[in-house]
GROMACS .gro file of C-alpha atoms in nm:
model
  249
    1MET     CA    1   8.959   9.570   6.014
    2SER     CA    2   8.600   9.442   6.000
    3ARG     CA    3   8.332   9.759   6.029
    4ALA     CA    4   8.207   9.607   6.375
    5LEU     CA    5   8.547   9.579   6.495
    6LYS     CA    6   8.631   9.950   6.399
    7LYS     CA    7   8.276  10.068   6.579
    8ARG     CA    8   8.396   9.860   6.868
    9VAL     CA    9   8.743  10.030   6.882
   10ALA     CA   10   8.600  10.382   6.861
   11GLY     CA   11   8.359  10.310   7.145
   12GLU     CA   12   8.642  10.175   7.363
   13ARG     CA   13   8.915  10.445   7.318
   14THR     CA   14   8.779  10.591   7.660
   15GLN     CA   15   8.845  10.287   7.841
   16GLU     CA   16   9.239  10.332   7.780
   17ASN     CA   17   9.236  10.623   8.017
   18GLU     CA   18   9.029  10.503   8.281
   19LEU     CA   19   9.211  10.166   8.413
   20GLY     CA   20   9.470  10.134   8.125
   21ILE     CA   21   9.861  10.198   8.135
   22HIS     CA   22   9.817  10.507   7.913
   23ARG     CA   23   9.701  10.724   8.232
   24PHE     CA   24  10.044  10.685   8.360
   25PHE     CA   25  10.215  10.875   8.113
   26SER     CA   26  10.194  11.186   7.971
   27GLU     CA   27  10.119  11.228   7.594
   28ASP     CA   28  10.455  11.247   7.501
   29GLN     CA   29  10.598  10.978   7.711
   30PHE     CA   30  10.322  10.755   7.577
   31ALA     CA   31  10.401  10.814   7.242
   32ARG     CA   32  10.742  10.715   7.278
   33ILE     CA   33  10.631  10.348   7.329
   34GLU     CA   34  10.339  10.382   7.042
   35GLU     CA   35  10.675  10.486   6.818
   36LEU     CA   36  10.800  10.122   6.908
   37MET     CA   37  10.473   9.922   6.845
   38TYR     CA   38  10.364   9.712   6.521
   39PRO     CA   39  10.044   9.631   6.431
   40LYS     CA   40   9.902   9.261   6.522
   41HIS     CA   41   9.573   9.125   6.456
   42ALA     CA   42   9.442   8.859   6.655
   43GLU     CA   43   9.100   8.659   6.564
   44LYS     CA   44   8.879   8.521   6.869
   45GLY     CA   45   9.023   8.194   7.000
   46SER     CA   46   9.366   8.215   6.883
   47TYR     CA   47   9.668   8.256   7.120
   48LEU     CA   48   9.922   8.556   7.159
   49PHE     CA   49  10.171   8.282   7.337
   50TRP     CA   50  10.150   7.971   7.525
   51GLU     CA   51  10.296   7.924   7.872
   52GLY     CA   52  10.649   7.816   7.836
   53GLU     CA   53  10.709   7.954   7.507
   54GLN     CA   54  10.991   8.227   7.495
   55ALA     CA   55  10.913   8.562   7.614
   56GLY     CA   56  11.079   8.907   7.533
   57LYS     CA   57  10.771   9.077   7.368
   58LEU     CA   58  10.497   9.312   7.535
   59TYR     CA   59  10.123   9.339   7.382
   60TYR     CA   60   9.921   9.683   7.408
   61VAL     CA   61   9.587   9.588   7.385
   62ARG     CA   62   9.411   9.840   7.131
   63SER     CA   63   9.055   9.652   7.105
   64GLY     CA   64   8.908   9.327   7.222
   65LYS     CA   65   8.996   9.125   7.522
   66VAL     CA   66   9.276   8.877   7.620
   67LYS     CA   67   9.215   8.599   7.853
   68LEU     CA   68   9.564   8.520   8.073
   69ARG     CA   69   9.572   8.140   8.198
   70LYS     CA   70   9.792   7.934   8.417
   71SER     CA   71   9.815   7.554   8.412
   72THR     CA   72   9.921   7.335   8.687
   73ALA     CA   73  10.106   7.008   8.670
   74GLU     CA   74   9.803   6.835   8.714
   75GLY     CA   75   9.648   6.996   8.406
   76LYS     CA   76   9.402   7.228   8.576
   77ASP     CA   77   9.350   7.557   8.406
   78PHE     CA   78   9.348   7.901   8.651
   79MET     CA   79   9.217   8.225   8.455
   80LEU     CA   80   9.434   8.506   8.609
   81SER     CA   81   9.305   8.808   8.446
   82VAL     CA   82   9.078   8.954   8.112
   83MET     CA   83   9.278   9.215   7.988
   84GLN     CA   84   9.077   9.503   7.778
   85PRO     CA   85   9.161   9.812   7.603
   86GLY     CA   86   9.433  10.025   7.741
   87ASP     CA   87   9.616   9.706   7.918
   88LEU     CA   88   9.967   9.637   7.860
   89ILE     CA   89  10.048   9.237   7.870
   90TRP     CA   90  10.419   9.170   7.955
   91GLU     CA   91  10.683   8.965   8.143
   92PRO     CA   92  11.017   9.096   8.173
   93GLU     CA   93  11.342   8.959   8.060
   94ASN     CA   94  11.518   8.929   8.372
   95GLY     CA   95  11.822   8.735   8.286
   96LEU     CA   96  11.670   8.472   8.487
   97THR     CA   97  11.336   8.368   8.324
   98LYS     CA   98  11.291   8.405   7.973
   99VAL     CA   99  10.966   8.201   7.903
  100HIS     CA  100  10.610   8.298   7.983
  101SER     CA  101  10.458   8.164   8.284
  102PHE     CA  102  10.095   8.183   8.145
  103SER     CA  103   9.950   8.174   7.839
  104ALA     CA  104   9.710   8.446   7.659
  105GLU     CA  105   9.419   8.384   7.482
  106VAL     CA  106   9.212   8.576   7.267
  107LEU     CA  107   8.847   8.636   7.384
  108GLU     CA  108   8.757   8.826   7.139
  109GLU     CA  109   8.874   8.993   6.778
  110ALA     CA  110   9.130   9.215   6.899
  111GLU     CA  111   9.396   9.449   6.780
  112LEU     CA  112   9.721   9.471   6.949
  113GLY     CA  113  10.032   9.670   6.943
  114VAL     CA  114  10.359   9.462   6.970
  115VAL     CA  115  10.641   9.595   7.150
  116GLN     CA  116  11.008   9.426   7.167
  117TRP     CA  117  11.141   9.426   7.551
  118ARG     CA  118  11.483   9.514   7.425
  119ASP     CA  119  11.336   9.809   7.251
  120LEU     CA  120  11.165   9.914   7.573
  121GLU     CA  121  11.470   9.891   7.769
  122ILE     CA  122  11.641  10.155   7.570
  123LEU     CA  123  11.366  10.390   7.660
  124LEU     CA  124  11.400  10.285   8.024
  125TYR     CA  125  11.764  10.360   8.009
  126ARG     CA  126  11.734  10.700   7.808
  127TYR     CA  127  11.463  10.880   7.991
  128GLY     CA  128  11.449  10.876   8.340
  129ASP     CA  129  11.132  11.043   8.386
  130PHE     CA  130  10.974  10.765   8.146
  131ALA     CA  131  11.118  10.499   8.376
  132VAL     CA  132  11.002  10.649   8.677
  133ARG     CA  133  10.632  10.641   8.549
  134PHE     CA  134  10.676  10.266   8.412
  135MET     CA  135  10.812  10.176   8.763
  136ASN     CA  136  10.467  10.355   8.905
  137TRP     CA  137  10.262  10.114   8.677
  138MET     CA  138  10.469   9.811   8.757
  139ALA     CA  139  10.383   9.878   9.149
  140ILE     CA  140  10.006   9.915   9.076
  141ALA     CA  141  10.030   9.588   8.877
  142GLN     CA  142  10.201   9.396   9.166
  143ARG     CA  143   9.923   9.536   9.413
  144VAL     CA  144   9.662   9.406   9.175
  145SER     CA  145   9.841   9.079   9.193
  146GLU     CA  146   9.849   9.080   9.545
  147SER     CA  147   9.491   9.176   9.641
  148LYS     CA  148   9.367   8.877   9.420
  149PHE     CA  149   9.590   8.649   9.620
  150ARG     CA  150   9.454   8.812   9.949
  151ASP     CA  151   9.092   8.759   9.835
  152LEU     CA  152   9.133   8.391   9.709
  153LEU     CA  153   9.295   8.276  10.023
  154LEU     CA  154   9.183   8.467  10.334
  155PHE     CA  155   8.810   8.434  10.300
  156GLY     CA  156   8.712   8.103  10.147
  157LYS     CA  157   8.540   8.055   9.803
  158PRO     CA  158   8.208   8.282   9.889
  159GLY     CA  159   8.469   8.563   9.947
  160ALA     CA  160   8.681   8.473   9.650
  161LEU     CA  161   8.342   8.484   9.408
  162ALA     CA  162   8.225   8.815   9.577
  163SER     CA  163   8.561   8.976   9.531
  164THR     CA  164   8.553   8.860   9.163
  165LEU     CA  165   8.203   9.028   9.097
  166ILE     CA  166   8.328   9.336   9.268
  167ARG     CA  167   8.637   9.360   9.022
  168MET     CA  168   8.436   9.254   8.742
  169ALA     CA  169   8.180   9.510   8.836
  170ASN     CA  170   8.468   9.779   8.857
  171THR     CA  171   8.615   9.683   8.531
  172TYR     CA  172   8.343   9.596   8.297
  173GLY     CA  173   8.025   9.734   8.492
  174ILE     CA  174   7.770   9.968   8.386
  175ALA     CA  175   7.512  10.160   8.592
  176THR     CA  176   7.165  10.087   8.492
  177ALA     CA  177   6.821  10.156   8.659
  178GLU     CA  178   6.849   9.765   8.733
  179GLY     CA  179   7.172   9.746   8.898
  180ILE     CA  180   7.515   9.715   8.801
  181LYS     CA  181   7.537   9.534   8.457
  182ILE     CA  182   7.853   9.348   8.400
  183THR     CA  183   7.906   9.374   8.031
  184LEU     CA  184   8.178   9.091   8.032
  185LYS     CA  185   8.020   8.754   7.984
  186LEU     CA  186   8.160   8.460   8.143
  187THR     CA  187   8.049   8.125   8.179
  188HIS     CA  188   8.016   7.950   8.507
  189SER     CA  189   8.321   7.731   8.430
  190GLU     CA  190   8.532   8.020   8.347
  191ILE     CA  191   8.425   8.210   8.657
  192ALA     CA  192   8.487   7.872   8.862
  193ASP     CA  193   8.844   7.879   8.673
  194MET     CA  194   8.923   8.221   8.833
  195ILE     CA  195   8.830   8.149   9.193
  196GLY     CA  196   8.989   7.775   9.181
  197THR     CA  197   8.659   7.558   9.215
  198SER     CA  198   8.419   7.359   9.042
  199ARG     CA  199   8.143   7.499   8.829
  200GLU     CA  200   7.892   7.330   9.053
  201SER     CA  201   8.028   7.554   9.343
  202VAL     CA  202   7.976   7.856   9.116
  203ASN     CA  203   7.628   7.756   9.041
  204ARG     CA  204   7.523   7.721   9.373
  205MET     CA  205   7.692   8.020   9.542
  206LEU     CA  206   7.559   8.264   9.237
  207ASN     CA  207   7.182   8.104   9.303
  208GLY     CA  208   7.222   8.170   9.662
  209LEU     CA  209   7.336   8.528   9.608
  210LYS     CA  210   7.059   8.568   9.364
  211GLU     CA  211   6.790   8.443   9.604
  212GLU     CA  212   6.919   8.701   9.908
  213GLY     CA  213   6.875   8.953   9.633
  214VAL     CA  214   7.250   9.066   9.595
  215ILE     CA  215   7.269   8.990   9.236
  216ASP     CA  216   7.040   8.906   8.939
  217ILE     CA  217   7.085   8.708   8.632
  218ARG     CA  218   6.933   8.815   8.287
  219GLN     CA  219   7.001   8.661   7.959
  220GLY     CA  220   7.340   8.527   8.060
  221ARG     CA  221   7.437   8.918   8.221
  222ILE     CA  222   7.516   8.918   8.590
  223TYR     CA  223   7.340   9.259   8.762
  224VAL     CA  224   7.505   9.329   9.100
  225LEU     CA  225   7.190   9.482   9.305
  226GLN     CA  226   7.367   9.519   9.641
  227LEU     CA  227   7.730   9.609   9.615
  228ASN     CA  228   7.823   9.663   9.972
  229ALA     CA  229   7.686   9.295  10.048
  230LEU     CA  230   7.955   9.179   9.839
  231ARG     CA  231   8.214   9.389  10.013
  232GLU     CA  232   8.085   9.245  10.360
  233ILE     CA  233   8.137   8.899  10.233
  234CYS     CA  234   8.493   8.919  10.122
  235HIS     CA  235   8.590   9.163  10.426
  236CYS     CA  236   8.705   9.450  10.161
  237PRO     CA  237   8.916   9.625  10.403
  238THR     CA  238   8.938   9.988  10.232
  239CYS     CA  239   8.604   9.987  10.060
  240PRO     CA  240   8.395  10.181   9.948
  241GLY     CA  241   8.718  10.378   9.892
  242CYS     CA  242   8.884  10.094   9.703
  243PRO     CA  243   9.082  10.247   9.373
  244LYS     CA  244   8.929  10.066   9.073
  245GLU     CA  245   9.313  10.072   8.960
  246ILE     CA  246   9.357   9.814   9.198
  247CYS     CA  247   8.992   9.652   9.265
  248ARG     CA  248   8.974   9.498   8.920
  249ILE     CA  249   8.994   9.186   8.715
   0.00000   0.00000   0.00000
């Protein structure tokens, strides 16, 4: 592991307990998962797996970032999520679907822990308390997906963009005197892939939000200046009380 990567790993440890799977388990329970993991190093730009490849492994992100992508029959790519330290990338072998329905591309040099699905199943059968905690995490993951579809479908592209900016701020935001700085740097094309529109539309909408004083863009980084204004655009139903476990990228 490079010196820069070691430094980043140390700085990202606290993130694992904030939004990742770790917080759903006791220390002893999570240690059971870690015992099953074998290490994997992944370079930026590489793929953990491709859509359509054989499934059967889970990837725990220790450091770095991994982008999940879905392709259509027409060749259009959609960015489903950006996974960060503490997240678990998985698709269960349920006896019906044994291939991946999306691809996992490494955005930043990453260290991962890999678990065989058949080994995890043994833990689920053996420890009832562990199985309950794992089901709780699965329920949260399902709610995240459902809330994303809601925001993408119900309130048009402006609502989808506003929702995406809120989720980015919740997941990768740092409070500063100038506003909430989103540390995750995505191109306008990548943001467009997240909401199913064109880069030109994203450029136009971001410029509009900037002119209205809702956001600012400095050195390629987005700053959220008026979070409530974004919430109004996407008709956020429970904000300002939305839990970050749900309202995240």
